[in-house]
Amino acid sequence: MKKGTFDLHTLSGDKAEIEALLIPEISTGLKNHVDSHLLTLPYLKGLRLAHPVSNDACYDIDILIGADYYWSFVGNEIIRGQGPTAVDSPFGYLLSGPKQNGKSTAAANVLHVMIDTLSDNAITTYWDLESIGIKDDTTQCNTTLSREAEFESYRDTHLRRENNHFVAKLPWKPNHDPLPTNFHVANNRTRAMIRRLPADIVNIYHKVITDQEKQGFIERVENDNTEFGHYLPHRHVKKDSTTTPIRIVYDCSCKGNNTSPSLNDCLMTGPPLLNDLTSILLRFRANPIALTSDIEKAFLQIRLEPYERKFTKFLWLSDPNDVDSEFVTYQFKSVLFGAVCSPFILNAVIKTQMEADPENQTAADLKQDIYVDDVISGCPTESEAVQYYEESNKLMDSSGFNLRSWSSNSDAVRKLAEKDNKLKSTPCVGTLGMQWDSEKDTLTYKDINTSPDLLTTKGEVVSHTASCMIRWDYYRQYMSKRNYSFRTFGSQTYTGMNL
């Protein structure tokens, strides 16, 4: 938000330079209640008003004076009567209170003033928070050369192998402000969040944390020193998944106060290494055999350097049956979902692994087929698809990653995945915002039945908006250039090829 200065002129001719925040619009136009009737009131006659009487139906707000400065402008003289009260000021008398003119109206004005000192667009900021670091920051790295140089620098100084897992350091910003512990904020927010949760969600929450501790992703902090490290509030996000009913999201953007930094403020996002979504989907449909999979708990498979773990502490109940029980402190042993650098670290690890053998074609293909933790690919023949399935599983397993929930329109691939207990249980697969039926080999999109009138939260608005943003023209243009036919293209279903 920009700052600017302007001059205030009083009735006595004095002038003062004032510094203020500048925004495009303070408020919509306000109804003008200062009419000529007020000047007929005996106790207001002869007063010079700060806002003169006019015939305008409404007026714009040019300057908004906060309550912290309001009394610097208001004088001591107060004039009362059967109507609004007049208070003197260097700019003239200010009126407030009822008009008492006998007129009534059923209309009501409701004003909501929001000041965002970080961005001119609060909704954009909210959407960026929802993406949790997955959105590329193209301003941070402008060229392919510098992107590659930054990746290589991080790989050489921040990554190492330990057994069959990668161990990563956090990419701290140079000369960042000291990171506070944040204990009290995290303690209060976590307690308030738990008290709002239904009992069944508390139990699922507890099971997720217990399972993560058993799998070595997190660890308890015994005899925790609350003045040491950094704490993170957290919340759950429901998922339409049989394997993961909820995801716990950690608020790495939480600040202790307006002047202290958050963990994300102290971390670099890293250069954008994500593959292009459109290119992934087009390659997926440009081949007769299509395959999809996802990396199980991808972020958590990357270990965090031991001395970095103290910055990822969080609190949870010692007794899940008592929401007021004492908290137990945990900290991450792995890269957590919620830090702005996590997608970059994941992509850097995968890129490092895939580039280890330059002659491996499957590794080269897999490197460009991954978007965060989803694998979406295609092969010209069934035999090549089988080879891709087998080799990609071995490649990812060598870095501690497990490819699961495989789907394909190839019977051979499906049988292999079923034998390995890696086949997705249903033929319908969520494919980067669309639904793919692997048996019928059709791409569909969900019905948009939600009425905008029923949207009550920001999350619902964002979800509804995102569901309307599928760009079918990319597929039509791409397929038409390659002489593929569209068997069906209705309001619901799109089939890419004649197989």
Short mmCIF file of C-alpha atoms in Angstrom, two decimals:
data_model
loop_
_atom_site.label_atom_id
_atom_site.label_comp_id
_atom_site.label_asym_id
_atom_site.label_seq_id
_atom_site.Cartn_x
_atom_site.Cartn_y
_atom_site.Cartn_z
CA MET A 1 0.00 0.00 0.00
CA LYS A 2 1.44 3.39 -1.03
CA LYS A 3 1.94 6.37 1.22
CA GLY A 4 1.58 10.03 0.28
CA THR A 5 1.44 13.49 1.77
CA PHE A 6 -1.08 16.33 1.45
CA ASP A 7 -1.79 19.70 3.09
CA LEU A 8 -4.65 20.37 5.50
CA HIS A 9 -5.87 23.98 5.59
CA THR A 10 -7.84 25.25 8.62
CA LEU A 11 -10.39 28.08 8.72
CA SER A 12 -7.78 30.31 10.38
CA GLY A 13 -5.39 29.88 7.44
CA ASP A 14 -2.97 27.49 9.13
CA LYS A 15 -1.53 24.65 7.05
CA ALA A 16 -0.15 21.26 8.09
CA GLU A 17 1.44 18.50 6.00
CA ILE A 18 -0.10 15.09 6.68
CA GLU A 19 1.18 11.64 5.69
CA ALA A 20 -1.45 9.02 4.86
CA LEU A 21 -1.97 5.66 3.19
CA LEU A 22 -3.32 5.91 -0.36
CA ILE A 23 -5.90 3.47 -1.70
CA PRO A 24 -8.06 3.62 -4.86
CA GLU A 25 -11.33 3.98 -2.97
CA ILE A 26 -12.16 4.41 0.72
CA SER A 27 -15.88 3.73 0.48
CA THR A 28 -18.82 3.82 -1.88
CA GLY A 29 -20.74 7.09 -1.99
CA LEU A 30 -22.53 8.04 1.26
CA LYS A 31 -26.00 9.59 1.40
CA ASN A 32 -26.02 13.34 2.13
CA HIS A 33 -28.01 14.07 5.30
CA VAL A 34 -26.83 17.68 5.71
CA ASP A 35 -29.74 19.56 4.16
CA SER A 36 -31.08 23.12 4.41
CA HIS A 37 -33.54 22.08 7.14
CA LEU A 38 -30.68 21.84 9.62
CA LEU A 39 -29.83 25.54 9.22
CA THR A 40 -33.32 26.50 10.41
CA LEU A 41 -32.67 24.96 13.84
CA PRO A 42 -32.13 27.90 16.26
CA TYR A 43 -29.03 26.48 18.01
CA LEU A 44 -27.28 25.80 14.65
CA LYS A 45 -27.96 29.17 13.00
CA GLY A 46 -24.84 31.04 12.00
CA LEU A 47 -22.50 28.07 12.47
CA ARG A 48 -19.92 27.45 9.77
CA LEU A 49 -20.07 23.71 9.08
CA ALA A 50 -17.06 21.62 8.07
CA HIS A 51 -19.32 19.99 5.45
CA PRO A 52 -21.39 22.79 3.88
CA VAL A 53 -25.03 22.33 2.98
CA SER A 54 -25.48 21.15 -0.63
CA ASN A 55 -28.14 19.65 -2.87
CA ASP A 56 -26.00 16.63 -3.75
CA ALA A 57 -27.77 13.32 -3.07
CA CYS A 58 -24.52 11.66 -2.03
CA TYR A 59 -20.84 12.47 -1.70
CA ASP A 60 -17.51 10.67 -1.82
CA ILE A 61 -15.14 10.12 1.10
CA ASP A 62 -11.77 11.68 0.28
CA ILE A 63 -10.03 11.36 3.67
CA LEU A 64 -10.67 8.88 6.48
CA ILE A 65 -9.36 9.95 9.89
CA GLY A 66 -8.83 7.05 12.30
CA ALA A 67 -9.94 7.13 15.92
CA ASP A 68 -6.27 7.42 16.97
CA TYR A 69 -6.10 10.87 15.30
CA TYR A 70 -9.75 12.00 15.52
CA TRP A 71 -9.40 13.84 18.83
CA SER A 72 -6.42 15.77 17.50
CA PHE A 73 -8.87 17.62 15.23
CA VAL A 74 -11.89 17.94 17.50
CA GLY A 75 -12.21 21.01 19.76
CA ASN A 76 -13.78 21.48 23.19
CA GLU A 77 -16.94 23.41 22.26
CA ILE A 78 -20.08 21.26 22.06
CA ILE A 79 -23.50 22.66 21.04
CA ARG A 80 -26.56 20.50 21.75
CA GLY A 81 -30.21 20.91 20.82
CA GLN A 82 -33.27 19.12 19.40
CA GLY A 83 -31.31 17.51 16.60
CA PRO A 84 -27.70 16.70 15.76
CA THR A 85 -24.89 17.76 18.08
CA ALA A 86 -22.31 20.23 16.78
CA VAL A 87 -18.63 19.98 17.82
CA ASP A 88 -16.09 22.60 16.77
CA SER A 89 -12.94 21.73 14.81
CA PRO A 90 -10.26 23.70 12.89
CA PHE A 91 -12.27 22.99 9.72
CA GLY A 92 -15.67 24.06 10.99
CA TYR A 93 -18.38 22.46 13.10
CA LEU A 94 -18.90 18.70 12.83
CA LEU A 95 -22.44 17.33 13.06
CA SER A 96 -23.39 13.95 14.48
CA GLY A 97 -26.52 12.39 15.86
CA PRO A 98 -30.22 12.21 14.82
CA LYS A 99 -31.78 14.82 12.54
CA GLN A 100 -35.14 14.85 14.37
CA ASN A 101 -36.96 16.11 11.29
CA GLY A 102 -39.97 13.84 11.57
CA LYS A 103 -39.06 11.82 8.46
CA SER A 104 -38.41 8.11 8.61
CA THR A 105 -37.02 5.59 6.18
CA ALA A 106 -36.75 1.82 6.09
CA ALA A 107 -33.36 1.94 4.39
CA ALA A 108 -30.24 1.08 6.33
CA ASN A 109 -26.61 1.73 5.47
CA VAL A 110 -24.14 -0.98 6.44
CA LEU A 111 -20.46 -0.10 6.10
CA HIS A 112 -17.62 -2.60 6.20
CA VAL A 113 -14.20 -0.98 6.25
CA MET A 114 -11.24 -3.28 5.64
CA ILE A 115 -7.67 -2.03 5.63
CA ASP A 116 -5.11 -4.38 4.10
CA THR A 117 -1.64 -2.95 4.65
CA LEU A 118 0.04 -5.76 2.75
CA SER A 119 -1.82 -5.75 -0.55
CA ASP A 120 -4.24 -3.68 -2.57
CA ASN A 121 -6.25 -6.82 -3.30
CA ALA A 122 -7.39 -8.84 -0.30
CA ILE A 123 -8.99 -11.60 -2.38
CA THR A 124 -5.77 -12.11 -4.34
CA THR A 125 -3.90 -12.42 -1.05
CA TYR A 126 -6.42 -14.99 0.16
CA TRP A 127 -6.06 -17.06 -3.02
CA ASP A 128 -2.28 -16.94 -2.71
CA LEU A 129 -2.58 -18.26 0.87
CA GLU A 130 -4.79 -21.11 -0.33
CA SER A 131 -2.14 -22.16 -2.84
CA ILE A 132 0.32 -22.58 0.06
CA GLY A 133 3.45 -21.92 -1.93
CA ILE A 134 2.52 -24.06 -4.92
CA LYS A 135 1.98 -21.03 -7.14
CA ASP A 136 5.12 -20.10 -9.04
CA ASP A 137 6.69 -16.74 -8.23
CA THR A 138 7.96 -15.78 -11.68
CA THR A 139 9.25 -12.44 -10.40
CA GLN A 140 11.81 -14.20 -8.26
CA CYS A 141 13.58 -15.87 -11.16
CA ASN A 142 13.26 -14.45 -14.66
CA THR A 143 15.34 -16.72 -16.86
CA THR A 144 15.85 -20.41 -17.38
CA LEU A 145 19.58 -19.94 -16.81
CA SER A 146 19.21 -18.27 -13.43
CA ARG A 147 16.50 -20.79 -12.47
CA GLU A 148 18.88 -23.66 -13.21
CA ALA A 149 21.74 -21.91 -11.37
CA GLU A 150 19.60 -21.41 -8.26
CA PHE A 151 18.49 -25.04 -8.36
CA GLU A 152 22.08 -26.27 -8.68
CA SER A 153 23.20 -24.02 -5.84
CA TYR A 154 20.45 -25.37 -3.58
CA ARG A 155 21.15 -28.97 -4.61
CA ASP A 156 24.87 -28.66 -3.87
CA THR A 157 24.53 -26.87 -0.51
CA HIS A 158 21.15 -27.91 0.93
CA LEU A 159 20.51 -31.51 -0.18
CA ARG A 160 22.19 -34.75 0.79
CA ARG A 161 21.39 -38.47 0.63
CA GLU A 162 20.94 -40.58 3.73
CA ASN A 163 20.13 -44.22 3.01
CA ASN A 164 17.25 -44.09 0.49
CA HIS A 165 15.94 -40.66 1.51
CA PHE A 166 16.97 -37.10 0.76
CA VAL A 167 17.72 -34.75 3.67
CA ALA A 168 17.03 -31.05 3.07
CA LYS A 169 17.87 -27.72 4.69
CA LEU A 170 15.40 -24.83 4.69
CA PRO A 171 16.33 -22.03 2.24
CA TRP A 172 16.55 -19.07 4.63
CA LYS A 173 16.55 -15.53 3.30
CA PRO A 174 19.86 -13.78 3.95
CA ASN A 175 19.65 -11.15 6.72
CA HIS A 176 16.04 -11.98 7.60
CA ASP A 177 14.56 -10.51 10.79
CA PRO A 178 14.84 -12.66 13.93
CA LEU A 179 12.13 -15.33 14.01
CA PRO A 180 10.16 -15.27 17.31
CA THR A 181 9.02 -18.44 19.07
CA ASN A 182 5.31 -17.67 18.45
CA PHE A 183 4.37 -19.99 21.34
CA HIS A 184 1.55 -17.93 22.85
CA VAL A 185 -0.14 -17.28 19.50
CA ALA A 186 0.13 -20.94 18.49
CA ASN A 187 -1.11 -22.06 21.92
CA ASN A 188 -4.19 -19.81 21.84
CA ARG A 189 -5.10 -20.51 18.23
CA THR A 190 -4.66 -24.27 18.58
CA ARG A 191 -6.84 -24.40 21.71
CA ALA A 192 -9.57 -22.30 20.07
CA MET A 193 -9.43 -24.42 16.90
CA ILE A 194 -9.77 -27.71 18.84
CA ARG A 195 -12.76 -26.48 20.84
CA ARG A 196 -14.62 -25.79 17.59
CA LEU A 197 -13.97 -29.26 16.14
CA PRO A 198 -16.63 -32.01 16.24
CA ALA A 199 -15.59 -34.98 18.37
CA ASP A 200 -15.24 -37.30 15.35
CA ILE A 201 -12.84 -34.87 13.63
CA VAL A 202 -10.77 -34.58 16.82
CA ASN A 203 -10.35 -38.37 16.81
CA ILE A 204 -9.36 -38.41 13.11
CA TYR A 205 -6.99 -35.50 13.76
CA HIS A 206 -5.39 -37.43 16.63
CA LYS A 207 -5.06 -40.56 14.50
CA VAL A 208 -3.31 -38.61 11.71
CA ILE A 209 -0.79 -37.17 14.19
CA THR A 210 -0.26 -40.55 15.88
CA ASP A 211 0.30 -42.26 12.52
CA GLN A 212 2.77 -39.56 11.47
CA GLU A 213 4.72 -40.10 14.69
CA LYS A 214 4.81 -43.87 14.13
CA GLN A 215 6.04 -43.38 10.56
CA GLY A 216 8.83 -41.09 11.72
CA PHE A 217 7.54 -37.90 10.07
CA ILE A 218 7.21 -36.04 13.38
CA GLU A 219 8.62 -36.50 16.89
CA ARG A 220 7.70 -35.48 20.41
CA VAL A 221 9.73 -32.76 22.07
CA GLU A 222 10.41 -33.80 25.65
CA ASN A 223 10.87 -31.07 28.27
CA ASP A 224 10.13 -28.44 25.65
CA ASN A 225 11.63 -24.96 26.08
CA THR A 226 8.97 -22.52 24.83
CA GLU A 227 11.57 -19.77 24.43
CA PHE A 228 13.43 -21.84 21.85
CA GLY A 229 12.53 -22.38 18.17
CA HIS A 230 9.22 -21.51 16.51
CA TYR A 231 5.63 -22.79 16.83
CA LEU A 232 2.98 -23.19 14.12
CA PRO A 233 -0.82 -23.05 14.46
CA HIS A 234 -2.65 -25.60 12.32
CA ARG A 235 -6.08 -26.58 11.04
CA HIS A 236 -7.65 -29.42 9.07
CA VAL A 237 -8.89 -29.48 5.49
CA LYS A 238 -11.40 -32.15 4.51
CA LYS A 239 -10.52 -34.28 1.50
CA ASP A 240 -12.61 -36.53 -0.74
CA SER A 241 -10.22 -39.40 -0.21
CA THR A 242 -10.50 -42.85 1.30
CA THR A 243 -6.80 -42.88 2.23
CA THR A 244 -6.63 -39.34 3.67
CA PRO A 245 -10.00 -38.05 5.01
CA ILE A 246 -8.40 -34.83 6.27
CA ARG A 247 -5.15 -32.99 5.66
CA ILE A 248 -3.55 -30.99 8.44
CA VAL A 249 -2.31 -27.63 7.16
CA TYR A 250 0.24 -25.69 9.17
CA ASP A 251 0.07 -21.89 9.13
CA CYS A 252 3.65 -20.93 8.41
CA SER A 253 2.43 -17.37 7.70
CA CYS A 254 1.34 -16.82 11.30
CA LYS A 255 2.91 -13.78 12.98
CA GLY A 256 3.28 -13.12 16.68
CA ASN A 257 2.40 -9.44 16.13
CA ASN A 258 2.37 -6.82 13.36
CA THR A 259 6.11 -6.20 13.56
CA SER A 260 7.47 -9.75 13.87
CA PRO A 261 8.04 -11.99 10.83
CA SER A 262 6.41 -15.35 10.16
CA LEU A 263 8.33 -18.48 9.21
CA ASN A 264 7.33 -17.95 5.56
CA ASP A 265 8.63 -14.37 5.73
CA CYS A 266 12.06 -15.76 6.58
CA LEU A 267 12.13 -18.45 3.87
CA MET A 268 12.81 -18.14 0.15
CA THR A 269 10.19 -19.58 -2.17
CA GLY A 270 12.87 -20.88 -4.51
CA PRO A 271 12.89 -20.65 -8.32
CA PRO A 272 9.81 -22.06 -10.12
CA LEU A 273 10.42 -25.69 -11.03
CA LEU A 274 6.81 -26.80 -11.53
CA ASN A 275 5.93 -28.29 -14.90
CA ASP A 276 3.36 -26.51 -17.03
CA LEU A 277 -0.15 -27.82 -16.33
CA THR A 278 -1.42 -27.50 -19.89
CA SER A 279 1.60 -29.32 -21.31
CA ILE A 280 1.15 -32.18 -18.84
CA LEU A 281 -2.51 -32.64 -19.74
CA LEU A 282 -1.88 -32.44 -23.46
CA ARG A 283 0.87 -35.05 -23.31
CA PHE A 284 -1.48 -37.18 -21.22
CA ARG A 285 -4.14 -37.13 -23.99
CA ALA A 286 -1.78 -37.13 -27.00
CA ASN A 287 -0.93 -40.83 -26.48
CA PRO A 288 -3.25 -43.84 -26.85
CA ILE A 289 -2.23 -45.22 -23.44
CA ALA A 290 -2.76 -42.89 -20.47
CA LEU A 291 -1.46 -43.35 -16.92
CA THR A 292 -1.90 -41.52 -13.64
CA SER A 293 -0.52 -42.00 -10.15
CA ASP A 294 0.41 -39.96 -7.10
CA ILE A 295 3.29 -39.91 -4.65
CA GLU A 296 2.24 -41.08 -1.21
CA LYS A 297 2.87 -38.35 1.41
CA ALA A 298 5.39 -36.76 -0.93
CA PHE A 299 6.56 -33.86 1.26
CA LEU A 300 6.93 -36.05 4.34
CA GLN A 301 9.29 -38.44 2.54
CA ILE A 302 11.99 -35.75 2.51
CA ARG A 303 13.84 -35.58 5.81
CA LEU A 304 14.57 -32.24 7.47
CA GLU A 305 18.05 -31.53 8.83
CA PRO A 306 17.94 -32.11 12.65
CA TYR A 307 18.97 -28.54 13.57
CA GLU A 308 16.13 -27.11 11.40
CA ARG A 309 13.38 -29.06 13.18
CA LYS A 310 13.02 -26.65 16.11
CA PHE A 311 11.41 -24.11 13.74
CA THR A 312 8.53 -26.48 12.95
CA LYS A 313 7.08 -27.13 16.42
CA PHE A 314 3.34 -27.52 16.91
CA LEU A 315 0.96 -28.42 19.75
CA TRP A 316 -1.61 -31.18 20.16
CA LEU A 317 -3.72 -32.70 22.92
CA SER A 318 -2.24 -35.11 25.42
CA ASP A 319 -5.75 -36.64 25.73
CA PRO A 320 -7.95 -36.47 22.58
CA ASN A 321 -11.03 -37.18 24.72
CA ASP A 322 -10.49 -33.96 26.69
CA VAL A 323 -10.24 -30.78 24.58
CA ASP A 324 -8.88 -28.93 27.63
CA SER A 325 -6.09 -31.42 28.35
CA GLU A 326 -2.49 -30.23 28.39
CA PHE A 327 -0.67 -29.86 25.09
CA VAL A 328 2.13 -32.08 23.90
CA THR A 329 4.81 -30.45 21.72
CA TYR A 330 5.81 -32.07 18.44
CA GLN A 331 8.22 -31.03 15.72
CA PHE A 332 8.69 -32.16 12.14
CA LYS A 333 11.43 -34.54 11.11
CA SER A 334 10.31 -34.08 7.49
CA VAL A 335 9.43 -31.24 5.14
CA LEU A 336 5.98 -29.98 6.09
CA PHE A 337 3.05 -28.96 3.88
CA GLY A 338 2.45 -25.22 4.36
CA ALA A 339 5.91 -23.69 4.06
CA VAL A 340 6.40 -21.56 0.93
CA CYS A 341 9.59 -23.43 0.09
CA SER A 342 8.14 -26.95 0.36
CA PRO A 343 7.01 -27.33 -3.29
CA PHE A 344 10.42 -26.12 -4.46
CA ILE A 345 12.22 -28.57 -2.15
CA LEU A 346 10.05 -31.45 -3.40
CA ASN A 347 10.65 -30.52 -7.04
CA ALA A 348 14.38 -30.05 -6.41
CA VAL A 349 14.61 -33.54 -4.89
CA ILE A 350 12.68 -35.16 -7.75
CA LYS A 351 14.70 -33.25 -10.35
CA THR A 352 17.94 -34.32 -8.67
CA GLN A 353 16.87 -37.96 -8.64
CA MET A 354 15.60 -37.96 -12.25
CA GLU A 355 18.77 -36.30 -13.56
CA ALA A 356 21.09 -38.75 -11.81
CA ASP A 357 21.06 -41.02 -14.89
CA PRO A 358 20.95 -38.88 -18.06
CA GLU A 359 20.56 -42.00 -20.26
CA ASN A 360 17.37 -43.20 -18.55
CA GLN A 361 14.42 -42.30 -20.80
CA THR A 362 11.81 -43.15 -18.17
CA ALA A 363 13.49 -40.74 -15.74
CA ALA A 364 13.48 -38.01 -18.41
CA ASP A 365 9.77 -38.61 -19.09
CA LEU A 366 8.84 -38.81 -15.42
CA LYS A 367 10.62 -35.52 -14.69
CA GLN A 368 8.26 -33.65 -16.99
CA ASP A 369 5.13 -35.63 -16.01
CA ILE A 370 5.00 -34.66 -12.32
CA TYR A 371 3.00 -31.74 -10.95
CA VAL A 372 3.72 -31.39 -7.21
CA ASP A 373 2.84 -34.97 -6.13
CA ASP A 374 0.71 -36.10 -9.12
CA VAL A 375 2.06 -38.18 -11.99
CA ILE A 376 0.13 -37.78 -15.27
CA SER A 377 1.61 -39.38 -18.36
CA GLY A 378 0.98 -41.32 -21.54
CA CYS A 379 2.72 -43.84 -23.80
CA PRO A 380 2.38 -44.75 -27.50
CA THR A 381 2.05 -48.51 -26.89
CA GLU A 382 0.93 -50.84 -24.13
CA SER A 383 4.37 -52.44 -23.83
CA GLU A 384 5.96 -49.01 -23.31
CA ALA A 385 3.30 -48.21 -20.69
CA VAL A 386 4.17 -51.39 -18.78
CA GLN A 387 7.86 -50.49 -18.94
CA TYR A 388 7.08 -46.94 -17.74
CA TYR A 389 5.05 -48.34 -14.81
CA GLU A 390 7.78 -50.73 -13.68
CA GLU A 391 10.75 -48.38 -14.10
CA SER A 392 9.05 -45.31 -12.59
CA ASN A 393 8.13 -47.32 -9.47
CA LYS A 394 11.76 -48.40 -9.06
CA LEU A 395 13.08 -44.89 -9.66
CA MET A 396 10.81 -43.24 -7.11
CA ASP A 397 11.27 -46.02 -4.56
CA SER A 398 15.04 -45.46 -4.65
CA SER A 399 14.43 -41.98 -3.15
CA GLY A 400 11.91 -43.14 -0.56
CA PHE A 401 8.85 -42.19 -2.62
CA ASN A 402 5.98 -44.60 -3.18
CA LEU A 403 3.86 -44.29 -6.33
CA ARG A 404 0.33 -45.42 -5.48
CA SER A 405 -3.25 -45.24 -6.83
CA TRP A 406 -2.26 -46.12 -10.38
CA SER A 407 -4.90 -45.78 -13.09
CA SER A 408 -4.68 -46.54 -16.80
CA ASN A 409 -6.84 -47.34 -19.80
CA SER A 410 -4.46 -50.28 -20.36
CA ASP A 411 -5.61 -53.65 -19.00
CA ALA A 412 -1.99 -54.81 -18.71
CA VAL A 413 -1.01 -51.85 -16.53
CA ARG A 414 -4.13 -52.21 -14.37
CA LYS A 415 -3.40 -55.92 -13.76
CA LEU A 416 0.18 -55.15 -12.77
CA ALA A 417 -0.92 -52.39 -10.41
CA GLU A 418 -3.57 -54.64 -8.86
CA LYS A 419 -0.98 -57.39 -8.32
CA ASP A 420 1.33 -54.87 -6.60
CA ASN A 421 -1.57 -53.47 -4.53
CA LYS A 422 -1.06 -50.09 -6.21
CA LEU A 423 -4.28 -49.90 -8.27
CA LYS A 424 -6.74 -47.13 -7.52
CA SER A 425 -9.93 -48.59 -6.12
CA THR A 426 -12.26 -46.72 -8.48
CA PRO A 427 -11.98 -46.11 -12.24
CA CYS A 428 -12.78 -42.39 -11.84
CA VAL A 429 -9.66 -40.36 -11.14
CA GLY A 430 -9.28 -36.69 -10.22
CA THR A 431 -6.88 -35.37 -12.86
CA LEU A 432 -5.79 -31.81 -12.12
CA GLY A 433 -9.30 -30.43 -11.79
CA MET A 434 -11.11 -32.88 -14.07
CA GLN A 435 -12.46 -36.42 -13.76
CA TRP A 436 -10.97 -39.18 -15.90
CA ASP A 437 -12.78 -42.51 -16.25
CA SER A 438 -9.92 -44.89 -16.98
CA GLU A 439 -12.23 -47.70 -18.15
CA LYS A 440 -14.32 -45.59 -20.55
CA ASP A 441 -11.34 -43.31 -21.28
CA THR A 442 -13.35 -40.13 -21.00
CA LEU A 443 -12.55 -36.78 -19.42
CA THR A 444 -15.43 -35.07 -17.64
CA TYR A 445 -15.93 -32.13 -15.38
CA LYS A 446 -18.19 -31.94 -12.37
CA ASP A 447 -21.65 -30.45 -12.45
CA ILE A 448 -21.64 -26.92 -11.10
CA ASN A 449 -24.85 -27.13 -9.09
CA THR A 450 -23.96 -24.80 -6.25
CA SER A 451 -26.05 -21.65 -6.33
CA PRO A 452 -23.93 -18.52 -5.81
CA ASP A 453 -26.61 -17.39 -3.34
CA LEU A 454 -25.66 -20.29 -1.06
CA LEU A 455 -21.96 -19.44 -0.91
CA THR A 456 -21.25 -18.23 2.63
CA THR A 457 -17.48 -18.46 3.08
CA LYS A 458 -14.41 -17.29 1.18
CA GLY A 459 -13.35 -20.91 0.74
CA GLU A 460 -16.68 -21.79 -0.93
CA VAL A 461 -16.41 -18.78 -3.24
CA VAL A 462 -12.86 -19.75 -4.29
CA SER A 463 -13.87 -23.39 -4.81
CA HIS A 464 -16.92 -22.42 -6.89
CA THR A 465 -14.89 -20.00 -9.00
CA ALA A 466 -12.13 -22.53 -9.66
CA SER A 467 -14.71 -25.10 -10.85
CA CYS A 468 -15.78 -22.72 -13.62
CA MET A 469 -12.29 -22.14 -15.05
CA ILE A 470 -11.65 -25.23 -17.19
CA ARG A 471 -10.17 -24.12 -20.53
CA TRP A 472 -11.57 -26.53 -23.10
CA ASP A 473 -10.19 -24.46 -25.99
CA TYR A 474 -6.65 -25.70 -25.25
CA TYR A 475 -7.76 -29.28 -25.86
CA ARG A 476 -9.82 -28.49 -28.93
CA GLN A 477 -7.01 -26.51 -30.58
CA TYR A 478 -4.34 -29.06 -29.72
CA MET A 479 -6.31 -32.11 -30.85
CA SER A 480 -7.65 -30.50 -34.03
CA LYS A 481 -4.09 -29.67 -35.15
CA ARG A 482 -3.20 -33.34 -34.80
CA ASN A 483 -6.26 -34.65 -36.68
CA TYR A 484 -7.76 -36.34 -33.61
CA SER A 485 -11.54 -36.62 -33.70
CA PHE A 486 -13.95 -35.57 -30.99
CA ARG A 487 -16.48 -38.36 -30.55
CA THR A 488 -18.32 -36.51 -27.79
CA PHE A 489 -18.13 -32.91 -26.73
CA GLY A 490 -21.27 -32.06 -24.79
CA SER A 491 -21.85 -30.14 -21.61
CA GLN A 492 -20.43 -33.00 -19.60
CA THR A 493 -18.07 -35.31 -21.49
CA TYR A 494 -15.02 -34.90 -23.67
CA THR A 495 -13.25 -37.83 -25.34
CA GLY A 496 -9.86 -37.03 -26.80
CA MET A 497 -9.25 -39.72 -29.39
CA ASN A 498 -10.55 -42.67 -31.33
CA LEU A 499 -8.61 -45.52 -29.74
#
